[in-house]
Short mmCIF file of C-alpha atoms in Angstrom, two decimals:
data_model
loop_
_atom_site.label_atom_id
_atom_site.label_comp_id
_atom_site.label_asym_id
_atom_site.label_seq_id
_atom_site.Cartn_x
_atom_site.Cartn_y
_atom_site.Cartn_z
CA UNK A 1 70.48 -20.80 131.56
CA UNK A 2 68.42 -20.38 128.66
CA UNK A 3 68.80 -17.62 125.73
CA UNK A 4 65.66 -15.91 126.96
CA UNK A 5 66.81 -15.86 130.61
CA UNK A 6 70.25 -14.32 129.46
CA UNK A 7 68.09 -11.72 127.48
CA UNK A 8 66.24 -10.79 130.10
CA UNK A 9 68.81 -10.69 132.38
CA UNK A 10 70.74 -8.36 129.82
CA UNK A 11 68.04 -6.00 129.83
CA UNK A 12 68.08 -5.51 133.66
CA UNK A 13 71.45 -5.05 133.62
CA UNK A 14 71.78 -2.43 130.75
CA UNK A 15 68.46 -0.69 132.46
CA UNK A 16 70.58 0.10 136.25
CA UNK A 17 73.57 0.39 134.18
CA UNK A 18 71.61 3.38 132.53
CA UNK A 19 69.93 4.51 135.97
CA UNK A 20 72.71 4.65 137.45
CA UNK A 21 74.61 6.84 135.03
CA UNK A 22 71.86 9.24 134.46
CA UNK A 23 71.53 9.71 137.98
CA UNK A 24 75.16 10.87 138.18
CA UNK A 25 74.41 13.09 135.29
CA UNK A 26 72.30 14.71 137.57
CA UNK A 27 74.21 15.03 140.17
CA UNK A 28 77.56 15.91 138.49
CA UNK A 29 76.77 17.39 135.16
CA UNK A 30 75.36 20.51 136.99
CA UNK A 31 76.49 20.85 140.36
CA UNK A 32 74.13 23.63 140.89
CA UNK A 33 71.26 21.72 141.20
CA UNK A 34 72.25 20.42 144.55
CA UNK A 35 71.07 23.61 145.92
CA UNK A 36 67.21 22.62 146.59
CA UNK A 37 66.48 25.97 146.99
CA UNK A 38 67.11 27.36 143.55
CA UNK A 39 64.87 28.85 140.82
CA UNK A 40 66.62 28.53 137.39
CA UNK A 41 64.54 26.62 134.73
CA UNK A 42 61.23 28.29 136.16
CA UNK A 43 59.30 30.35 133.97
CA UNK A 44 58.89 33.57 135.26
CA UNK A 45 54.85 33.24 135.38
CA UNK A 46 55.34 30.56 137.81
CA UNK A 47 55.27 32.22 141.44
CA UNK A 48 58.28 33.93 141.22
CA UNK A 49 56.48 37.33 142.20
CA UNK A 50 53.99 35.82 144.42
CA UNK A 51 53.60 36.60 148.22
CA UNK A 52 54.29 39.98 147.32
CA UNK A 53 50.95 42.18 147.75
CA UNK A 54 50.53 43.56 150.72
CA UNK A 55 46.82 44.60 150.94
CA UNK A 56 44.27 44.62 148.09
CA UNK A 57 41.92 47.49 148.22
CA UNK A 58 38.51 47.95 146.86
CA UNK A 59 36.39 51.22 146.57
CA UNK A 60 32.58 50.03 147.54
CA UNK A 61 31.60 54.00 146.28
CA UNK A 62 29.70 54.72 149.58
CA UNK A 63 32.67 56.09 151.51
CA UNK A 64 33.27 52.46 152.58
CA UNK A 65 36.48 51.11 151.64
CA UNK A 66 36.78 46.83 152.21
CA UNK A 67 40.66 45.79 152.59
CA UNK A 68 41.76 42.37 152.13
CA UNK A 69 45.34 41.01 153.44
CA UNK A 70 45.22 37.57 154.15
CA UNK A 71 44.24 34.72 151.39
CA UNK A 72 44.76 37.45 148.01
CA UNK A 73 46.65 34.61 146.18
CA UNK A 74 44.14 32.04 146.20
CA UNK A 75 41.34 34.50 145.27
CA UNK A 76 39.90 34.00 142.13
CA UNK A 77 39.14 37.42 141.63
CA UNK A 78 42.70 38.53 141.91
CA UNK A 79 43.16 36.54 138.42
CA UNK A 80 40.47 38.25 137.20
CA UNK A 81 41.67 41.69 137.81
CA UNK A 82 45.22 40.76 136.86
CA UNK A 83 43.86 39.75 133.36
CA UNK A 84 42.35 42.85 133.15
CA UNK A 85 45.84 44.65 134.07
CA UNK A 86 47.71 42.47 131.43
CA UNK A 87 45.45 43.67 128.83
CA UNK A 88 45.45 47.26 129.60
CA UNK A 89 49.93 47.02 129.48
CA UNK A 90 49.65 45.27 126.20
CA UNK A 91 46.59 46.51 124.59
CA UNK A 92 45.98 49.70 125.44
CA UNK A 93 47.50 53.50 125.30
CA UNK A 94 50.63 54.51 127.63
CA UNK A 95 51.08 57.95 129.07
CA UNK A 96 54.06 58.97 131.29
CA UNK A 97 54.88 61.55 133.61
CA UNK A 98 50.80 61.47 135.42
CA UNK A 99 51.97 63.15 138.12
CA UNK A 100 50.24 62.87 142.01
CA UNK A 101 46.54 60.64 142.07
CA UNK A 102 43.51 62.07 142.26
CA UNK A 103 41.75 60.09 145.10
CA UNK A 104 38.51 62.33 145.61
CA UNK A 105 38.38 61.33 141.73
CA UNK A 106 39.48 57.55 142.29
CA UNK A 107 37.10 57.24 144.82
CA UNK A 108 33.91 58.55 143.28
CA UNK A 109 33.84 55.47 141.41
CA UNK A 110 34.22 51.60 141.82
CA UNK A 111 38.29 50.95 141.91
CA UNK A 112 40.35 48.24 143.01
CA UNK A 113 43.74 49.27 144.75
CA UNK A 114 46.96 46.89 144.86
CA UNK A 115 49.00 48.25 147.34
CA UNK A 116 52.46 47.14 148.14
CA UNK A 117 54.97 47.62 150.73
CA UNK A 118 58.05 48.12 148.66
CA UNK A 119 58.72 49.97 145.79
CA UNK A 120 59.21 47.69 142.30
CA UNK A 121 60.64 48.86 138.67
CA UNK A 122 59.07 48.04 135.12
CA UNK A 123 60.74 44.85 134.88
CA UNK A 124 58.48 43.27 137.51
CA UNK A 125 55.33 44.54 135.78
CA UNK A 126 56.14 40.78 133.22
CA UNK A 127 56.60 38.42 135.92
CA UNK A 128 53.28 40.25 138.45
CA UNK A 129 51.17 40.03 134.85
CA UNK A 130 52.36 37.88 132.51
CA UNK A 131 53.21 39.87 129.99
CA UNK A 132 55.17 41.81 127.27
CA UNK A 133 54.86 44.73 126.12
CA UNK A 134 56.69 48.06 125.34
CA UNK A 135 54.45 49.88 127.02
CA UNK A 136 55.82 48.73 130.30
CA UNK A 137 59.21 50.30 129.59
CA UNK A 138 57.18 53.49 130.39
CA UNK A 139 56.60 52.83 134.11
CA UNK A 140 59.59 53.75 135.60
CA UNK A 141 58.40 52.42 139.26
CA UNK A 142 55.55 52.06 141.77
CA UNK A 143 53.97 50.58 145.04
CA UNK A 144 50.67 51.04 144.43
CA UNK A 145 48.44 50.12 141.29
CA UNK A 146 44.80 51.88 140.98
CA UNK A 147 42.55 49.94 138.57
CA UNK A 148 39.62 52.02 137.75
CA UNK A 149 36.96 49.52 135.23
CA UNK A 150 33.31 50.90 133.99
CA UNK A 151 30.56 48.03 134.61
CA UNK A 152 29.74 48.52 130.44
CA UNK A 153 33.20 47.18 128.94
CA UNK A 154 33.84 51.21 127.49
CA UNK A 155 36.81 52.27 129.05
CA UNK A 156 39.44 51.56 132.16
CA UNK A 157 42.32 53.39 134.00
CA UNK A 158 45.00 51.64 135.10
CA UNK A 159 47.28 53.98 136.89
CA UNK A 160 51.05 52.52 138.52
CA UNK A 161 51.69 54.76 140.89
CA UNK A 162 54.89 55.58 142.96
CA UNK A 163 53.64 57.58 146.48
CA UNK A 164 56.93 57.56 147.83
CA UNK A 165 57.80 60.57 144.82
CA UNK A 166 53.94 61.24 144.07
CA UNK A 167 54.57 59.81 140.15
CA UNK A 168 52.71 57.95 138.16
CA UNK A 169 52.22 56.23 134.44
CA UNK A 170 48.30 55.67 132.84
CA UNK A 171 47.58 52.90 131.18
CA UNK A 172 44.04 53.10 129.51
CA UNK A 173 41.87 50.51 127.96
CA UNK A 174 38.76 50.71 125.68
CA UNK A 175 36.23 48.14 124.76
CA UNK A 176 36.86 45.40 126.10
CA UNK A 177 35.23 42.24 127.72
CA UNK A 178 37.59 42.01 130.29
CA UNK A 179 36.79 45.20 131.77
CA UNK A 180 33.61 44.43 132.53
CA UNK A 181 34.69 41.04 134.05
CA UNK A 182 37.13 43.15 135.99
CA UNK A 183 34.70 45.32 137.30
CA UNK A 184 32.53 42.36 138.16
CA UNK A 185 35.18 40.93 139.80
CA UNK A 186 35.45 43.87 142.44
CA UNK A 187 32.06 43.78 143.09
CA UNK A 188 32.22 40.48 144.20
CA UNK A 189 35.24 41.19 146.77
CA UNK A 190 33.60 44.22 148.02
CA UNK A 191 30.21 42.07 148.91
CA UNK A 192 33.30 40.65 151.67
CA UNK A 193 31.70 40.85 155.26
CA UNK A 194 33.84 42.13 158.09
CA UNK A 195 33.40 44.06 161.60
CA UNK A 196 36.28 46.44 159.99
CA UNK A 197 35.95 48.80 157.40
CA UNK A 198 38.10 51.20 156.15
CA UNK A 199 37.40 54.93 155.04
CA UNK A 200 39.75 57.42 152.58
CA UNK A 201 41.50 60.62 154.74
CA UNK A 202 41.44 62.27 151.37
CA UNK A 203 37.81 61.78 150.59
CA UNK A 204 36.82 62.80 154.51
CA UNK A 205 38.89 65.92 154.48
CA UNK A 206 41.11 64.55 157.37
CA UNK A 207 44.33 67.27 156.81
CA UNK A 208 45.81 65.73 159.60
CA UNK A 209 47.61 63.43 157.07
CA UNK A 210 50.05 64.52 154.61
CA UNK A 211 48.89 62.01 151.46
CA UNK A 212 45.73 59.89 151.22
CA UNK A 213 45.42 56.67 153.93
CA UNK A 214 42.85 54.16 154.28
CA UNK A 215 41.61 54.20 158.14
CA UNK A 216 40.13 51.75 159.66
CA UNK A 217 36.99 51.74 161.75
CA UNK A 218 34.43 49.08 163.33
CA UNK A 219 30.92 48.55 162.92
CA UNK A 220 30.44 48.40 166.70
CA UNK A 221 32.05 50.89 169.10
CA UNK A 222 34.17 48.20 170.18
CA UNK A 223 35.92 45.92 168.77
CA UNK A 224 36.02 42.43 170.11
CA UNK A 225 39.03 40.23 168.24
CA UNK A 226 41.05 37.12 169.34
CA UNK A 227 44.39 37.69 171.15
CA UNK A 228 47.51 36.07 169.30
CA UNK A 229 49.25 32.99 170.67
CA UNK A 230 53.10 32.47 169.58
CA UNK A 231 54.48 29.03 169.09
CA UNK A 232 58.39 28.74 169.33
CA UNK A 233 59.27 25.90 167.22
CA UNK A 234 63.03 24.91 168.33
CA UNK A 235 61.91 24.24 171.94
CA UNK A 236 63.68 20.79 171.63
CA UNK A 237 66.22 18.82 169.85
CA UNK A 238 63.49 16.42 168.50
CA UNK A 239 61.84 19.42 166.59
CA UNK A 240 65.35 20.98 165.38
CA UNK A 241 66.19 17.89 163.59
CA UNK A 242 63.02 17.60 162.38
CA UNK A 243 62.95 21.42 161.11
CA UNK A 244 67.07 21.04 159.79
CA UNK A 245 66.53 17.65 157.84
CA UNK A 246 64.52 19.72 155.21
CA UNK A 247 67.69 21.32 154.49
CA UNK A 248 69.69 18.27 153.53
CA UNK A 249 69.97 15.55 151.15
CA UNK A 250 69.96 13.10 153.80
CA UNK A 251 68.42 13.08 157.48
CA UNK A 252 70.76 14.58 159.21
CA UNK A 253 69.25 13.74 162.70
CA UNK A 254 71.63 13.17 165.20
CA UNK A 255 74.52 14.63 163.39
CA UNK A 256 75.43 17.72 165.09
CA UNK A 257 77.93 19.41 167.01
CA UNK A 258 76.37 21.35 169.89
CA UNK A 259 77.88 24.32 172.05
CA UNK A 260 76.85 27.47 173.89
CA UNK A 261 75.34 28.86 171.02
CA UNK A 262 73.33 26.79 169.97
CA UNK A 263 73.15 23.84 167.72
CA UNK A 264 74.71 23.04 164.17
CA UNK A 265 74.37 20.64 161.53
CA UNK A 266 76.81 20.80 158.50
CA UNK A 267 77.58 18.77 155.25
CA UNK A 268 80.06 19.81 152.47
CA UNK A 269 78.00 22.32 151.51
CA UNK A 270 74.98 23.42 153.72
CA UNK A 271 75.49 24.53 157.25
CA UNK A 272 71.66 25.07 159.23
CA UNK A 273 72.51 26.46 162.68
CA UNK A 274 69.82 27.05 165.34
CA UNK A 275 71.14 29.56 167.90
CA UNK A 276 69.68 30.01 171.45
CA UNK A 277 68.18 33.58 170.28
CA UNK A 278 65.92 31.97 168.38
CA UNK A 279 66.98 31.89 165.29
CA UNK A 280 67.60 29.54 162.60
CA UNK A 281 70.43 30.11 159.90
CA UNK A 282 70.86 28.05 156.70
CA UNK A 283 73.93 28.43 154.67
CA UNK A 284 74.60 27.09 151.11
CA UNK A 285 78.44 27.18 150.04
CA UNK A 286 77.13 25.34 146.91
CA UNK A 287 79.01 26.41 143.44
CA UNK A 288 76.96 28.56 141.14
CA UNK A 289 77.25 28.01 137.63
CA UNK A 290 74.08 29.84 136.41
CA UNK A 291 75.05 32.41 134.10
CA UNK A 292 72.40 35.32 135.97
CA UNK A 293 68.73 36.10 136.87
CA UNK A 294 65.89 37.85 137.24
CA UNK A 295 64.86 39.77 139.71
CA UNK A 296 61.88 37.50 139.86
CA UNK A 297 64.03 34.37 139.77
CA UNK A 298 65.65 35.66 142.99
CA UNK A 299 62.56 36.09 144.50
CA UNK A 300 61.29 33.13 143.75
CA UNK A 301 63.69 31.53 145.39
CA UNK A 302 63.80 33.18 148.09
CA UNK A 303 59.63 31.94 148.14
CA UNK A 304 60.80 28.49 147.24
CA UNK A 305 63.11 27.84 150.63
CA UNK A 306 59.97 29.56 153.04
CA UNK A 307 57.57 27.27 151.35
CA UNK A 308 59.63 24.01 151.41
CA UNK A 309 59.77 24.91 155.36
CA UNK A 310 56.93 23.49 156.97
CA UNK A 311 57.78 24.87 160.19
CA UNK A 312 56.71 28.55 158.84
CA UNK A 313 52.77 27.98 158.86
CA UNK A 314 52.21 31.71 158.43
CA UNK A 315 51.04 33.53 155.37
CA UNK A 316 54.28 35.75 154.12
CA UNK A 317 54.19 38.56 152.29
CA UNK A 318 57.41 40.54 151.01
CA UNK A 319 57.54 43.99 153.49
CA UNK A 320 60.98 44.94 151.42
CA UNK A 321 64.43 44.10 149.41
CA UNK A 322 67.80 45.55 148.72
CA UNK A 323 70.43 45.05 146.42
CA UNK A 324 74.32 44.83 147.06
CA UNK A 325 76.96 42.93 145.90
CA UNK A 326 75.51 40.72 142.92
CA UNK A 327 72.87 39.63 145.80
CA UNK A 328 69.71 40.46 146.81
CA UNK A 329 68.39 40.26 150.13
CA UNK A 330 64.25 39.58 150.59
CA UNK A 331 62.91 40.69 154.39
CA UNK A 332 59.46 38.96 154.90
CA UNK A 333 56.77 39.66 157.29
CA UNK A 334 53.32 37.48 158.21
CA UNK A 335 49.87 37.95 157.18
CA UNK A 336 47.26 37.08 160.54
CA UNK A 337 43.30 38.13 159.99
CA UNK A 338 43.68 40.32 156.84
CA UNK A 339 46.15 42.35 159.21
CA UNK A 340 49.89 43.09 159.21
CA UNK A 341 51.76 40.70 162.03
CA UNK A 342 55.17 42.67 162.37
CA UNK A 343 58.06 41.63 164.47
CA UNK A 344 58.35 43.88 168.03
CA UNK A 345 61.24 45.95 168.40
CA UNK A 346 62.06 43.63 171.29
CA UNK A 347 62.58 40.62 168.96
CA UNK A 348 64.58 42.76 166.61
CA UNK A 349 67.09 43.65 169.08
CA UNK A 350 67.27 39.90 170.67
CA UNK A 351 67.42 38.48 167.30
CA UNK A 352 69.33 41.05 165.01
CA UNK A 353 66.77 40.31 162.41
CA UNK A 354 64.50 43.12 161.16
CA UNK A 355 61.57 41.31 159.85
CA UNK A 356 60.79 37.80 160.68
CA UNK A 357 62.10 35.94 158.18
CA UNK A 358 65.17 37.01 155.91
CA UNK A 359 66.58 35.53 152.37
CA UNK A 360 69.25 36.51 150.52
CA UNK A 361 69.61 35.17 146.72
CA UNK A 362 72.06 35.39 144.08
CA UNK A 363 72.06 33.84 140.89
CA UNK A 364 69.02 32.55 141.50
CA UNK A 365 69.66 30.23 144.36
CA UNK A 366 69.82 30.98 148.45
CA UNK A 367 72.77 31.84 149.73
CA UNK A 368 71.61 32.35 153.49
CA UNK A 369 68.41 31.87 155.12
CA UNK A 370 67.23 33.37 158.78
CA UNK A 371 64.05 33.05 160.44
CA UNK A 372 62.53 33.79 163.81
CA UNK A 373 61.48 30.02 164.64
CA UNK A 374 57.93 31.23 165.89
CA UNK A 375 54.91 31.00 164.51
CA UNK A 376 51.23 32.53 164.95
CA UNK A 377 47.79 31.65 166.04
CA UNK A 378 44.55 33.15 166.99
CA UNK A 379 43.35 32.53 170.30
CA UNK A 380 40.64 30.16 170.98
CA UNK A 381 40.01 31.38 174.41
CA UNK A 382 41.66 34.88 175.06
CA UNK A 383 39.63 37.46 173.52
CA UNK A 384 40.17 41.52 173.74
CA UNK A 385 38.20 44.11 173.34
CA UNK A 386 39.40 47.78 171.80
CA UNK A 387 38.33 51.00 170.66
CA UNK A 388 39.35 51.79 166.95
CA UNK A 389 39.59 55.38 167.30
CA UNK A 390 42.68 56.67 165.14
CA UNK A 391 41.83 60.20 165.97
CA UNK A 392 42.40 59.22 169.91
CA UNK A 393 45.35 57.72 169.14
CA UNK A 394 46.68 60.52 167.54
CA UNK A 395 45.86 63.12 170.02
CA UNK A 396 47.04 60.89 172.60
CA UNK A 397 50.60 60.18 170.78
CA UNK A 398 50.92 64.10 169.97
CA UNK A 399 50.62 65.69 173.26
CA UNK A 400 53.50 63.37 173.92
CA UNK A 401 55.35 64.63 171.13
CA UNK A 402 54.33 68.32 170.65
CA UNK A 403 53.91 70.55 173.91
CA UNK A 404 52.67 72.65 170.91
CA UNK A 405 50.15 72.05 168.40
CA UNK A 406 51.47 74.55 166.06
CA UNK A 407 54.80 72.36 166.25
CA UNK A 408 52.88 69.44 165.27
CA UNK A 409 54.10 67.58 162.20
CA UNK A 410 51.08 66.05 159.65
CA UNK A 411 50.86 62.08 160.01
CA UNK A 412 52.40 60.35 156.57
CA UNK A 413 51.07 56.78 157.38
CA UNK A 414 48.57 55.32 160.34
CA UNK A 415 48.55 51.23 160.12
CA UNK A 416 46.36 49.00 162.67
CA UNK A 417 48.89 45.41 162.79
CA UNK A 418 50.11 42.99 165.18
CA UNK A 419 53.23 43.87 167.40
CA UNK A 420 54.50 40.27 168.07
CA UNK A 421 55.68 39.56 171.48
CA UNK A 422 56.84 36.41 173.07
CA UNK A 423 53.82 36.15 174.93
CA UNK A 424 49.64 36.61 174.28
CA UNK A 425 49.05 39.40 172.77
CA UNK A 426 46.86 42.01 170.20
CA UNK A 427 46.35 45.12 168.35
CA UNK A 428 48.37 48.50 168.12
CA UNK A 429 48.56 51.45 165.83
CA UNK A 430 51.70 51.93 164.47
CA UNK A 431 52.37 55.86 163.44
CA UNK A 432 54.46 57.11 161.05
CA UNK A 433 55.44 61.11 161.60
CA UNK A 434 58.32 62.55 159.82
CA UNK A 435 59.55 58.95 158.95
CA UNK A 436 59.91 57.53 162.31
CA UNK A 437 57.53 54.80 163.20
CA UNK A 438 55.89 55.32 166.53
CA UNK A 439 53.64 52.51 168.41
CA UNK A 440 50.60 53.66 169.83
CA UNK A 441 47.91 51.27 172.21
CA UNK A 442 44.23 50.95 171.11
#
């Protein structure tokens, strides 16, 4: 063998010599990372608060209100207006303590709304924006966010708002481009076409309702929409290996122990289970040596394992969270035709789950995973036809409640969504009177 065939050789050698240890490196340095489901080393303006708007809401200024739901994170006007926001926290003038919104003010001008289903604190105002700032140390919480631009770059309100205790912090901006840009920008998504449009109770005098709501009506006097169709994805053993292998190292097909409860497929530390209620569980027993998170980190997580499962095909969005224990636990629900698709009360009871999909996080990495293995589509061929009339609905649902009017208690929220079932169906009203959630036809 000749001295440039041994060098050669010596080079392959040392190369997988080197492979080969920096692959254990990997593997054993930090056993954490065995978890594919885990967030550390992300920066927190990566997605870690994504998926977590429930409806944006824009002000036309003609007592027309246009609502978007599905498709805000891919809008290019969203970053717009968040640029806007990011300014206003780090640029311009804090006040505390606002008190209750103004809506008939709001609304006589243009505004864009961001209205979300749970209730955040200040620290999630870096990770939603992308930025720092001690002005943001001021905002003590919120679920909604009014952004109120002038077309001529002069002046904009930003107000983070908390309806659940009617408080609020301003944020206020002068002079600047990117108010103008901002404004532009909600212009644009209020040119949006759609059969539905949505009117304030506040600005149409509706005292029927205890705090402003956006109400939706139709152009038409009926409403003609495509039914849903649900599409349970563990129907066979093919597509539960298929749907469990993305929670494993290695294919795990055919390696599972099977009883009356369903199926389960296990390795030293992951355990998926798919049980005969239709639902899937994922367990990680995998040691955690991250020293702690953000609240962001956790969520994005929690966003990491629903996106790396291609069996969920619906749009998410986060309905709400708790904390206990070091851990937090994320409930999701689905996004269908710029409408809320929300779990039946049928499937909650048959499935023990409360939303449709349910993460809990700690340390930044999933600890358990549960989802409803169903997904969503429109209807091709069955289409319905429905009266949006919130004020019938309303009558109807209190002469079932109230033998008298007098008794009658004012309506705190009125939301048109999609009551899953486990066969075709379409729209309801769900009604919200003295905190209990009531389910009304249309």
């Amino acid at each position: 063998m000749t001295i440039k065939h041994l060098g050669r050789n010596f080079i392959i050698a040392f190369l997988m010599v080197l492979a080969i240890y920096q692959t254990g490196k990997l593997w054993f340095e930090d056993i954490s990372d065995h978890n594919f489901f885990n967030f550390s080393g992300r920066s927190e303006s990566e997605g870690g608060m994504s998926y977590t708007l429930d409806r944006l809401i824009v002000n036309t200024g003609d007592n027309r209100v246009v609502v978007i739901g599905s498709g805000i994170y891919t809008n290019e006007y969203k970053k717009t207006i968040d640029t806007a926001v990011s300014e206003a926290l780090s640029k311009g003038s804090l006040s505390e303590n606002t008190g209750n919104v103004d809506w008939n003010s709001v609304l006589d001008n243009r505004a864009v709304i961001y209205s979300y289903s749970c209730t955040f604190g200040p620290n999630a105002l870096e990770s939603l924006f992308d930025v720092k700032s001690e002005n943001i140390g001021a905002i003590k919480s919120f679920d909604t966010i009014v952004i109120s631009p002038r077309a001529d770059n002069s002046y904009m309100r930003v107000i983070f708002f908390n309806s659940k205790d009617k408080t609020s912090a301003t944020a206020e901006l002068k002079s600047s481009s990117v108010i103008g840009e901002c404004f532009d920008a909600g212009t644009r998504l209020a040119d949006r076409d759609s059969d539905i449009y949505y009117i304030s109770s506040a600005e149409n005098g509706f005292d029927i309702f205890s705090e402003n709501i956006f109400l939706p009506r139709c152009k038409n006097e009926n409403y003609s929409y495509n039914a849903v169709e649900p599409h349970f994805t563990a129907k066979d053993i093919q597509m539960i290996e298929e749907n469990a292998n993305i929670f494993f190292n290695n294919a795990i097909a055919g390696n599972y122990t099977r009883n009356s409860e369903g199926y389960t497929f296990s390795d030293d530390t992951t355990v998926v289970k798919f049980n005969e209620n239709d639902v899937m569980e994922y367990f990680s027993y995998d040691t955690k040596r991250q020293n702690g998170s953000s609240f962001s980190d956790d969520l994005g997580a929690a966003l990491n394992i629903i996106e790396q499962d291609k069996f969920v095909t619906n749009e998410v969005y986060l309905h709400s969270y708790s904390y206990a224990d070091g851990r937090f636990t994320f409930l999701f629900n689905y996004k269908l035709n710029d409408l809320r698709l929300l779990p039946s009360e049928e499937i909650k009871e048959k499935t023990g789950l409360s939303s449709f999909i349910e993460v809990s996080v700690s340390q930044g990495s999933v600890d358990r995973y549960r989802k409803y293995t169903c997904r969503y589509t429109l209807s091709d061929k069955n289409i319905l036809s429905a009266r949006i009339d919130f004020i019938g609905a309303i009558d109807k649902l209190y002469s079932q409640l109230y033998k008298n009017t007098a008794d009658a208690k004012p309506v705190n929220n009125m939301t048109l969504a999609y009551i899953a079932k486990d066969k075709s169906f379409g729209l309801n009203w769900i009604v919200d009177i003295d905190g209990r959630e009531y389910v009304a036809d249309i």
